[in-house]
mmCIF file of C-alpha atoms in Angstrom:
data_model
loop_
_atom_site.group_PDB
_atom_site.id
_atom_site.type_symbol
_atom_site.label_atom_id
_atom_site.label_comp_id
_atom_site.label_asym_id
_atom_site.label_seq_id
_atom_site.Cartn_x
_atom_site.Cartn_y
_atom_site.Cartn_z
ATOM 1 C CA MET S 18 12.341 -0.613 -14.339
ATOM 2 C CA LEU S 19 10.664 -1.195 -10.795
ATOM 3 C CA LYS S 20 13.512 -1.956 -8.177
ATOM 4 C CA LYS S 21 12.259 -5.192 -6.909
ATOM 5 C CA LEU S 22 11.520 -6.710 -10.718
ATOM 6 C CA LYS S 23 15.174 -5.646 -11.667
ATOM 7 C CA LEU S 24 16.119 -7.653 -8.219
ATOM 8 C CA ASN S 25 14.075 -10.567 -9.246
ATOM 9 C CA ALA S 26 15.356 -10.677 -12.841
ATOM 10 C CA VAL S 27 19.390 -10.454 -11.642
ATOM 11 C CA ALA S 28 18.842 -12.716 -8.865
ATOM 12 C CA ALA S 29 17.255 -15.446 -11.631
ATOM 13 C CA ASP S 30 20.214 -14.646 -14.034
ATOM 14 C CA LEU S 31 22.650 -15.080 -11.079
ATOM 15 C CA ALA S 32 20.837 -18.420 -10.038
ATOM 16 C CA ALA S 33 21.266 -19.546 -13.533
ATOM 17 C CA VAL S 34 25.050 -18.680 -13.833
ATOM 18 C CA ARG S 35 25.992 -20.636 -10.651
ATOM 19 C CA ALA S 36 23.910 -23.765 -11.473
ATOM 20 C CA LEU S 37 25.898 -23.820 -15.111
ATOM 21 C CA LEU S 38 29.335 -23.363 -12.758
ATOM 22 C CA ASN S 39 28.133 -26.431 -10.530
ATOM 23 C CA SER S 40 27.592 -28.756 -13.627
ATOM 24 C CA ARG S 41 31.253 -27.576 -14.772
ATOM 25 C CA SER S 42 35.050 -28.470 -13.565
ATOM 26 C CA ILE S 43 37.726 -26.541 -14.742
ATOM 27 C CA GLU S 44 39.492 -29.373 -15.588
ATOM 28 C CA GLU S 45 36.729 -30.155 -18.342
ATOM 29 C CA ASP S 46 35.632 -26.628 -19.480
ATOM 30 C CA PRO S 47 38.687 -23.907 -18.078
ATOM 31 C CA ILE S 48 37.593 -21.113 -20.881
ATOM 32 C CA GLY S 49 33.420 -21.812 -19.712
ATOM 33 C CA VAL S 50 34.503 -21.727 -16.242
ATOM 34 C CA TYR S 51 36.182 -18.541 -16.442
ATOM 35 C CA GLN S 52 33.505 -17.083 -18.716
ATOM 36 C CA PHE S 53 30.825 -18.040 -16.081
ATOM 37 C CA GLU S 54 32.823 -16.612 -12.751
ATOM 38 C CA GLN S 55 33.034 -13.281 -14.642
ATOM 39 C CA ARG S 56 29.529 -13.550 -15.602
ATOM 40 C CA LYS S 57 28.906 -14.154 -11.866
ATOM 41 C CA GLU S 58 30.942 -11.421 -10.519
ATOM 42 C CA GLU S 59 29.210 -8.954 -13.035
ATOM 43 C CA LEU S 60 25.690 -10.263 -11.748
ATOM 44 C CA GLU S 61 27.123 -10.455 -7.941
ATOM 45 C CA ARG S 62 27.833 -6.222 -8.712
ATOM 46 C CA GLN S 63 24.798 -5.266 -10.145
ATOM 47 C CA LEU S 64 22.849 -7.313 -7.286
ATOM 48 C CA GLN S 65 24.446 -5.160 -4.992
ATOM 49 C CA GLU S 66 24.124 -1.660 -6.799
ATOM 50 C CA ILE S 67 20.504 -2.577 -7.204
ATOM 51 C CA ASN S 68 19.997 -2.923 -3.228
ATOM 52 C CA GLU S 69 22.326 0.372 -2.524
ATOM 53 C CA THR S 70 19.802 2.133 -4.822
ATOM 54 C CA ASN S 71 16.808 4.503 -3.019
ATOM 55 C CA GLU S 72 13.944 3.871 -5.145
ATOM 56 C CA ALA S 73 12.112 7.356 -3.752
ATOM 57 C CA HIS S 74 9.489 7.789 -6.647
ATOM 58 C CA ALA S 75 5.956 5.563 -6.346
ATOM 59 C CA SER S 76 6.427 2.589 -8.905
ATOM 60 C CA LEU S 77 4.107 -0.492 -9.414
ATOM 61 C CA ALA S 78 3.962 -3.327 -11.562
ATOM 62 C CA ILE S 79 0.491 -5.198 -12.402
ATOM 63 C CA PHE S 80 0.259 -8.450 -14.130
ATOM 64 C CA PHE S 81 -2.856 -10.045 -14.997
ATOM 65 C CA GLY S 82 -3.629 -13.596 -15.774
ATOM 66 C CA GLY S 83 -6.462 -15.586 -16.799
ATOM 67 C CA GLY S 84 -9.359 -14.680 -19.458
ATOM 68 C CA PRO S 85 -8.258 -11.735 -20.751
ATOM 69 C CA VAL S 86 -5.006 -12.434 -21.361
ATOM 70 C CA GLN S 87 -3.399 -14.458 -24.665
ATOM 71 C CA GLY S 88 -0.382 -16.168 -23.327
ATOM 72 C CA SER S 89 2.348 -13.481 -23.329
ATOM 73 C CA ARG S 90 1.291 -12.148 -26.555
ATOM 74 C CA GLY S 91 -1.382 -9.677 -25.611
ATOM 75 C CA ILE S 92 -4.093 -8.623 -23.191
ATOM 76 C CA ASN S 93 -7.985 -7.276 -23.939
ATOM 77 C CA ALA S 94 -7.484 -3.626 -24.459
ATOM 78 C CA ASP S 95 -10.982 -3.125 -23.241
ATOM 79 C CA PHE S 96 -9.968 -4.885 -19.838
ATOM 80 C CA ALA S 97 -6.513 -3.275 -19.292
ATOM 81 C CA GLY S 98 -7.897 0.158 -20.023
ATOM 82 C CA GLY S 99 -10.636 -0.314 -17.751
ATOM 83 C CA ALA S 100 -8.542 -2.133 -14.562
ATOM 84 C CA LEU S 101 -5.630 0.071 -15.486
ATOM 85 C CA GLU S 102 -8.362 3.413 -14.665
ATOM 86 C CA ASP S 103 -9.265 1.268 -11.570
ATOM 87 C CA VAL S 104 -5.893 1.667 -9.873
ATOM 88 C CA GLN S 105 -5.533 4.644 -10.752
ATOM 89 C CA GLU S 106 -8.715 5.960 -9.448
ATOM 90 C CA LEU S 107 -8.128 4.041 -5.732
ATOM 91 C CA ILE S 108 -4.629 5.937 -6.168
ATOM 92 C CA LYS S 109 -5.995 9.100 -6.291
ATOM 93 C CA LYS S 110 -8.903 8.685 -3.668
ATOM 94 C CA CYS S 111 -6.071 7.274 -1.317
ATOM 95 C CA LEU S 112 -4.263 10.481 -1.745
ATOM 96 C CA ALA S 113 -6.873 12.832 -1.537
ATOM 97 C CA THR S 114 -8.428 11.264 1.369
ATOM 98 C CA ARG S 115 -4.603 11.371 2.891
ATOM 99 C CA GLU S 116 -3.948 14.980 2.200
ATOM 100 C CA LEU S 117 -7.232 16.288 2.849
ATOM 101 C CA GLY S 118 -9.520 14.024 5.319
ATOM 102 C CA ALA S 119 -12.540 12.290 4.127
ATOM 103 C CA LEU S 120 -13.759 12.897 0.560
ATOM 104 C CA ALA S 121 -17.090 13.919 -0.171
ATOM 105 C CA GLU S 122 -19.903 11.562 -1.387
ATOM 106 C CA ARG S 123 -20.057 12.770 -4.785
ATOM 107 C CA GLY S 124 -17.928 15.087 -6.994
ATOM 108 C CA ARG S 125 -14.668 15.234 -8.343
ATOM 109 C CA VAL S 126 -11.952 13.858 -6.324
ATOM 110 C CA PRO S 127 -9.352 16.855 -5.123
ATOM 111 C CA LEU S 128 -5.273 16.486 -6.187
ATOM 112 C CA ARG S 129 -6.278 14.467 -9.127
ATOM 113 C CA GLY S 130 -3.101 15.431 -11.104
ATOM 114 C CA ASN S 131 -0.717 15.109 -7.986
ATOM 115 C CA ALA S 132 -1.761 11.074 -8.356
ATOM 116 C CA GLN S 133 -1.170 10.649 -12.015
ATOM 117 C CA LEU S 134 1.154 7.368 -12.964
ATOM 118 C CA LEU S 135 2.798 6.853 -16.299
ATOM 119 C CA VAL S 136 3.012 3.574 -17.952
ATOM 120 C CA THR S 137 6.364 3.377 -18.322
ATOM 121 C CA ASP S 138 7.066 -0.425 -19.245
ATOM 122 C CA VAL S 139 5.300 -3.807 -20.440
ATOM 123 C CA ALA S 140 5.878 -6.643 -18.300
ATOM 124 C CA ARG S 141 6.048 -10.050 -19.912
ATOM 125 C CA GLY S 142 5.327 -13.765 -18.438
ATOM 126 C CA SER S 143 1.787 -13.208 -17.998
ATOM 127 C CA PHE S 144 0.792 -9.615 -19.464
ATOM 128 C CA GLY S 145 1.279 -6.732 -17.025
ATOM 129 C CA PHE S 146 2.361 -3.159 -16.719
ATOM 130 C CA VAL S 147 4.959 -1.217 -15.117
ATOM 131 C CA LEU S 148 3.486 2.531 -13.568
ATOM 132 C CA GLU S 149 5.614 5.072 -12.374
ATOM 133 C CA GLU S 150 5.722 8.195 -10.893
ATOM 134 C CA ALA S 151 6.283 11.582 -13.349
ATOM 135 C CA GLY S 152 9.398 13.380 -12.476
ATOM 136 C CA GLY S 153 13.050 14.029 -13.396
ATOM 137 C CA GLU S 154 15.600 13.743 -10.655
ATOM 138 C CA MET S 155 14.910 11.280 -7.747
ATOM 139 C CA PRO S 156 14.599 13.114 -4.717
ATOM 140 C CA LEU S 157 16.484 12.047 -1.516
ATOM 141 C CA ILE S 158 13.481 10.837 0.471
ATOM 142 C CA ASP S 159 10.096 9.029 -0.263
ATOM 143 C CA THR S 160 7.385 10.855 -2.241
ATOM 144 C CA VAL S 161 3.867 11.271 -0.730
ATOM 145 C CA LEU S 162 2.622 9.647 -3.617
ATOM 146 C CA LYS S 163 4.963 6.235 -3.089
ATOM 147 C CA ASP S 164 3.592 6.118 0.413
ATOM 148 C CA VAL S 165 0.269 6.018 -1.271
ATOM 149 C CA VAL S 166 0.507 3.514 -3.762
ATOM 150 C CA ASP S 167 2.196 1.439 -0.710
ATOM 151 C CA GLU S 168 -0.838 1.654 0.992
ATOM 152 C CA VAL S 169 -2.929 1.021 -2.087
ATOM 153 C CA ALA S 170 -0.855 -2.602 -2.543
ATOM 154 C CA GLU S 171 -1.123 -3.137 0.845
ATOM 155 C CA LEU S 172 -5.080 -2.474 0.758
ATOM 156 C CA ILE S 173 -5.667 -4.767 -2.469
ATOM 157 C CA SER S 174 -3.390 -7.477 -0.590
ATOM 158 C CA ASN S 175 -5.755 -7.457 2.582
ATOM 159 C CA ILE S 176 -9.254 -7.106 1.158
ATOM 160 C CA ALA S 177 -8.363 -10.274 -0.679
ATOM 161 C CA SER S 178 -6.750 -12.048 2.231
ATOM 162 C CA SER S 179 -7.714 -15.136 3.806
ATOM 163 C CA ASP S 180 -6.813 -14.421 6.820
ATOM 164 C CA GLU S 181 -9.774 -12.642 8.750
ATOM 165 C CA PRO S 182 -7.628 -10.534 10.655
ATOM 166 C CA ASP S 183 -5.972 -8.622 7.507
ATOM 167 C CA PHE S 184 -8.947 -8.252 6.185
ATOM 168 C CA GLN S 185 -10.764 -6.363 9.246
ATOM 169 C CA SER S 186 -7.443 -4.390 9.115
ATOM 170 C CA ALA S 187 -8.306 -3.125 6.053
ATOM 171 C CA THR S 188 -11.875 -2.340 6.603
ATOM 172 C CA GLU S 189 -10.588 -0.025 9.385
ATOM 173 C CA SER S 190 -8.695 1.677 6.802
ATOM 174 C CA LEU S 191 -11.213 2.303 4.217
ATOM 175 C CA ASP S 192 -14.136 4.851 3.001
ATOM 176 C CA GLY S 193 -17.092 5.398 0.898
ATOM 177 C CA ARG S 194 -15.564 6.049 -1.979
ATOM 178 C CA ILE S 195 -12.422 4.310 -1.774
ATOM 179 C CA LEU S 196 -14.603 1.345 -1.423
ATOM 180 C CA LEU S 197 -16.490 1.932 -4.320
ATOM 181 C CA SER S 198 -13.117 1.772 -6.427
ATOM 182 C CA LEU S 199 -12.258 -1.406 -4.663
ATOM 183 C CA ARG S 200 -15.560 -2.898 -5.771
ATOM 184 C CA GLN S 201 -15.174 -1.584 -9.113
ATOM 185 C CA PHE S 202 -11.850 -3.416 -9.440
ATOM 186 C CA PHE S 203 -12.243 -6.666 -8.102
ATOM 187 C CA ARG S 204 -15.857 -6.837 -10.042
ATOM 188 C CA ARG S 205 -13.831 -6.513 -13.084
ATOM 189 C CA LEU S 206 -11.507 -8.740 -12.404
ATOM 190 C CA ASP S 207 -14.001 -11.357 -11.070
ATOM 191 C CA GLU S 208 -16.341 -11.112 -14.207
ATOM 192 C CA SER S 209 -13.743 -11.403 -16.195
ATOM 193 C CA GLU S 210 -12.250 -14.574 -14.861
ATOM 194 C CA ALA S 211 -8.794 -12.696 -14.344
ATOM 195 C CA THR S 212 -5.868 -13.006 -11.828
ATOM 196 C CA VAL S 213 -3.658 -10.245 -10.532
ATOM 197 C CA ARG S 214 -0.440 -9.918 -9.334
ATOM 198 C CA VAL S 215 1.148 -6.757 -7.653
ATOM 199 C CA VAL S 216 4.817 -6.480 -7.237
ATOM 200 C CA GLU S 217 5.399 -2.959 -5.147
ATOM 201 C CA LYS S 218 8.501 -1.748 -2.651
ATOM 202 C CA ASP S 219 9.421 -5.195 -0.958
ATOM 203 C CA ARG S 220 5.934 -6.484 -1.462
ATOM 204 C CA ASP S 221 5.110 -9.382 -4.275
ATOM 205 C CA PHE S 222 1.769 -11.377 -4.303
ATOM 206 C CA LEU S 223 -0.697 -13.320 -6.230
ATOM 207 C CA LEU S 224 -4.183 -12.916 -6.038
ATOM 208 C CA ASP S 225 -5.743 -15.993 -8.013
ATOM 209 C CA ARG S 226 -9.568 -16.583 -8.858
ATOM 210 C CA GLY S 227 -10.387 -17.305 -5.539
ATOM 211 C CA ALA S 228 -8.879 -14.474 -3.726
ATOM 212 C CA VAL S 229 -10.061 -12.396 -6.613
ATOM 213 C CA ASN S 230 -13.865 -13.750 -5.949
ATOM 214 C CA ARG S 231 -13.516 -13.383 -2.371
ATOM 215 C CA ALA S 232 -12.259 -10.000 -2.431
ATOM 216 C CA ARG S 233 -15.871 -9.095 -4.617
ATOM 217 C CA THR S 234 -17.564 -11.019 -2.425
ATOM 218 C CA ARG S 235 -16.474 -8.828 0.595
ATOM 219 C CA THR S 236 -16.710 -5.541 -1.018
ATOM 220 C CA GLU S 237 -19.888 -6.081 -2.076
ATOM 221 C CA ALA S 238 -21.445 -7.235 1.304
ATOM 222 C CA ILE S 239 -19.649 -3.925 3.014
ATOM 223 C CA GLU S 240 -21.395 -0.344 3.636
ATOM 224 C CA ILE S 241 -19.532 2.339 5.210
ATOM 225 C CA ASP S 242 -20.368 5.695 6.668
ATOM 226 C CA GLU S 243 -18.064 7.774 8.192
ATOM 227 C CA ARG S 244 -17.072 11.400 9.854
ATOM 228 C CA GLY S 245 -14.054 13.202 11.645
ATOM 229 C CA GLU S 246 -14.320 13.858 14.841
ATOM 230 C CA GLU S 247 -12.105 15.891 17.703
ATOM 231 C CA PHE S 248 -11.531 14.297 20.940
ATOM 232 C CA GLU S 249 -9.462 14.897 23.726
ATOM 233 C CA GLY S 250 -7.903 12.803 26.364
ATOM 234 C CA THR S 251 -5.121 10.511 27.511
ATOM 235 C CA LEU S 252 -3.173 9.304 24.500
ATOM 236 C CA PHE S 253 -1.135 6.113 24.085
ATOM 237 C CA LEU S 254 0.822 5.760 20.978
ATOM 238 C CA LEU S 255 2.670 2.567 19.829
ATOM 239 C CA PRO S 256 4.494 3.610 16.443
ATOM 240 C CA ASP S 257 6.259 0.321 15.808
ATOM 241 C CA SER S 258 2.744 -1.477 15.550
ATOM 242 C CA LYS S 259 0.806 1.774 14.512
ATOM 243 C CA ARG S 260 -1.999 1.859 17.077
ATOM 244 C CA PHE S 261 -3.119 4.284 19.439
ATOM 245 C CA GLU S 262 -5.437 3.992 22.343
ATOM 246 C CA LEU S 263 -7.219 7.008 23.680
ATOM 247 C CA HIS S 264 -9.093 7.740 27.454
ATOM 248 C CA THR S 265 -11.786 10.021 26.448
ATOM 249 C CA GLN S 266 -15.525 11.182 27.304
ATOM 250 C CA TRP S 267 -17.913 10.170 24.782
ATOM 251 C CA GLY S 268 -21.602 10.773 25.323
ATOM 252 C CA GLY S 269 -20.955 11.654 29.164
ATOM 253 C CA GLU S 270 -19.237 8.602 29.854
ATOM 254 C CA SER S 271 -15.853 7.215 29.987
ATOM 255 C CA THR S 272 -14.760 5.008 26.631
ATOM 256 C CA THR S 273 -11.439 3.929 25.356
ATOM 257 C CA LEU S 274 -10.938 4.480 21.577
ATOM 258 C CA VAL S 275 -8.342 2.166 20.039
ATOM 259 C CA GLY S 276 -7.356 1.610 16.476
ATOM 260 C CA PRO S 277 -4.676 2.254 13.306
ATOM 261 C CA VAL S 278 -2.377 5.127 13.316
ATOM 262 C CA SER S 279 -2.667 6.995 10.039
ATOM 263 C CA ARG S 280 1.069 8.046 8.294
ATOM 264 C CA ASP S 281 0.230 11.274 9.073
ATOM 265 C CA VAL S 282 0.358 11.115 12.645
ATOM 266 C CA LEU S 283 3.658 8.731 11.909
ATOM 267 C CA ARG S 284 5.271 11.950 10.003
ATOM 268 C CA GLN S 285 4.049 14.282 12.736
ATOM 269 C CA LEU S 286 5.957 12.383 15.353
ATOM 270 C CA ALA S 287 9.030 11.853 13.185
ATOM 271 C CA GLY S 288 8.898 15.552 12.910
ATOM 272 C CA GLU S 289 9.836 15.699 9.094
ATOM 273 C CA PRO S 290 10.842 18.821 7.630
ATOM 274 C CA GLU S 291 7.876 19.808 5.349
ATOM 275 C CA LEU S 292 5.882 19.589 8.292
ATOM 276 C CA GLY S 293 7.043 22.663 9.715
ATOM 277 C CA GLU S 294 7.053 20.782 13.280
ATOM 278 C CA ALA S 295 9.175 19.693 15.835
ATOM 279 C CA PRO S 296 9.305 15.639 16.537
ATOM 280 C CA ILE S 297 6.960 14.513 19.381
ATOM 281 C CA ASP S 298 8.330 11.887 21.589
ATOM 282 C CA PRO S 299 5.752 9.226 21.882
ATOM 283 C CA ARG S 300 6.355 8.696 25.458
ATOM 284 C CA ASP S 301 5.876 12.040 26.156
ATOM 285 C CA VAL S 302 2.511 11.868 24.984
ATOM 286 C CA PRO S 303 0.339 10.528 27.440
ATOM 287 C CA ARG S 304 2.176 13.009 30.501
ATOM 288 C CA THR S 305 -0.360 15.819 28.741
ATOM 289 C CA ALA S 306 -3.795 15.307 27.655
ATOM 290 C CA TRP S 307 -4.225 15.999 24.029
ATOM 291 C CA SER S 308 -6.700 16.914 21.617
ATOM 292 C CA VAL S 309 -6.923 14.570 18.530
ATOM 293 C CA ARG S 310 -9.016 14.318 15.410
ATOM 294 C CA ILE S 311 -10.301 10.639 14.785
ATOM 295 C CA LYS S 312 -11.983 9.450 11.480
ATOM 296 C CA VAL S 313 -15.157 7.503 13.041
ATOM 297 C CA ARG S 314 -16.745 4.763 10.542
ATOM 298 C CA GLU S 315 -19.723 2.798 11.014
ATOM 299 C CA ILE S 316 -19.303 -0.475 9.025
ATOM 300 C CA ARG S 317 -22.252 -2.776 8.134
ATOM 301 C CA GLU S 318 -21.369 -6.213 6.459
ATOM 302 C CA ARG S 319 -24.675 -8.631 5.666
ATOM 303 C CA GLY S 320 -24.662 -11.814 8.244
ATOM 304 C CA ARG S 321 -22.180 -9.521 10.712
ATOM 305 C CA ALA S 322 -23.111 -7.386 13.594
ATOM 306 C CA PRO S 323 -22.728 -3.710 12.527
ATOM 307 C CA ARG S 324 -19.381 -2.340 14.423
ATOM 308 C CA THR S 325 -17.125 0.967 14.510
ATOM 309 C CA ALA S 326 -13.939 1.446 13.818
ATOM 310 C CA TYR S 327 -11.541 4.551 14.727
ATOM 311 C CA THR S 328 -8.463 5.841 12.938
ATOM 312 C CA LEU S 329 -6.496 8.339 14.585
ATOM 313 C CA VAL S 330 -5.493 10.746 11.654
ATOM 314 C CA LYS S 331 -4.142 14.215 13.351
ATOM 315 C CA LEU S 332 -2.502 15.060 16.815
ATOM 316 C CA LEU S 333 -3.925 18.546 17.179
ATOM 317 C CA ARG S 334 -2.561 20.127 20.162
ATOM 318 C CA PRO S 335 -1.792 19.596 23.886
ATOM 319 C CA SER S 336 -4.679 20.804 25.876
ATOM 320 C CA ARG S 337 -4.001 20.435 29.560
ATOM 321 C CA LYS S 338 -2.016 18.545 32.368
ATOM 322 C CA ALA S 339 -3.399 14.854 32.430
ATOM 323 C CA HIS S 340 -4.516 13.398 35.688
#
């Protein structure tokens, strides 16, 4: 089961046992107090063990409520199958975009098999499903798919957020085919009058009917054109806030490009072993001009002026001494 769901379940049991202990005294019920003390110690031990567990595989829990759900008894099969397929498509496209850059406008999504999740449990309450990455032994470090699932959960949350900056941040990371999958997912939820709760890693959020409708309206109002371009200039990186600033020449004029930094760039800075590259100190980067690859997105939304968003996707090479 997903680590956060385990934590929630054990924490709820522990709170109930503590409440029972507080309602008893050793004079009135010595055996009951002794038993509940033993149970409390056992739950506290379980809580510590779960907290110390490294969950390196991708895992995600999705709970549905509203129209398609009949209490804890069941869920409309067509809706459940379609919604899970929408989420799986999002994960596949985000993985392919991360590994290969921009996707073609049409055609089969590459690396589909690498993004496959298994339904490993059915979660009650509302009605939900636990999805986990296939694989045997738990790796020592987070898998790429775990990072991608984290991105997808964050994306779903931010697209539906009532906080405008969160939504604007989400649009900076969208491409056309990911937008299509988001549009399909939120349209399915909205037309079925469904709600959705997503639990992943430390994230746990509920999208009620208003949030679902807001997300559908937004995704249907957006059109995105994107391309990858190579730039050269003086680069400043802020890894903690995952932002960059590039002073460069574009169209014969000096300009400054700012935006988010992709996780791949953060991996380059950290010098993760599978990349076969030495770590890069962000403080040294501005001392030398760099050639970089930037994803340029032209974003058009109904009722708003078009805007351009930039994402730093790769550090290519140092080019020359900066002046």
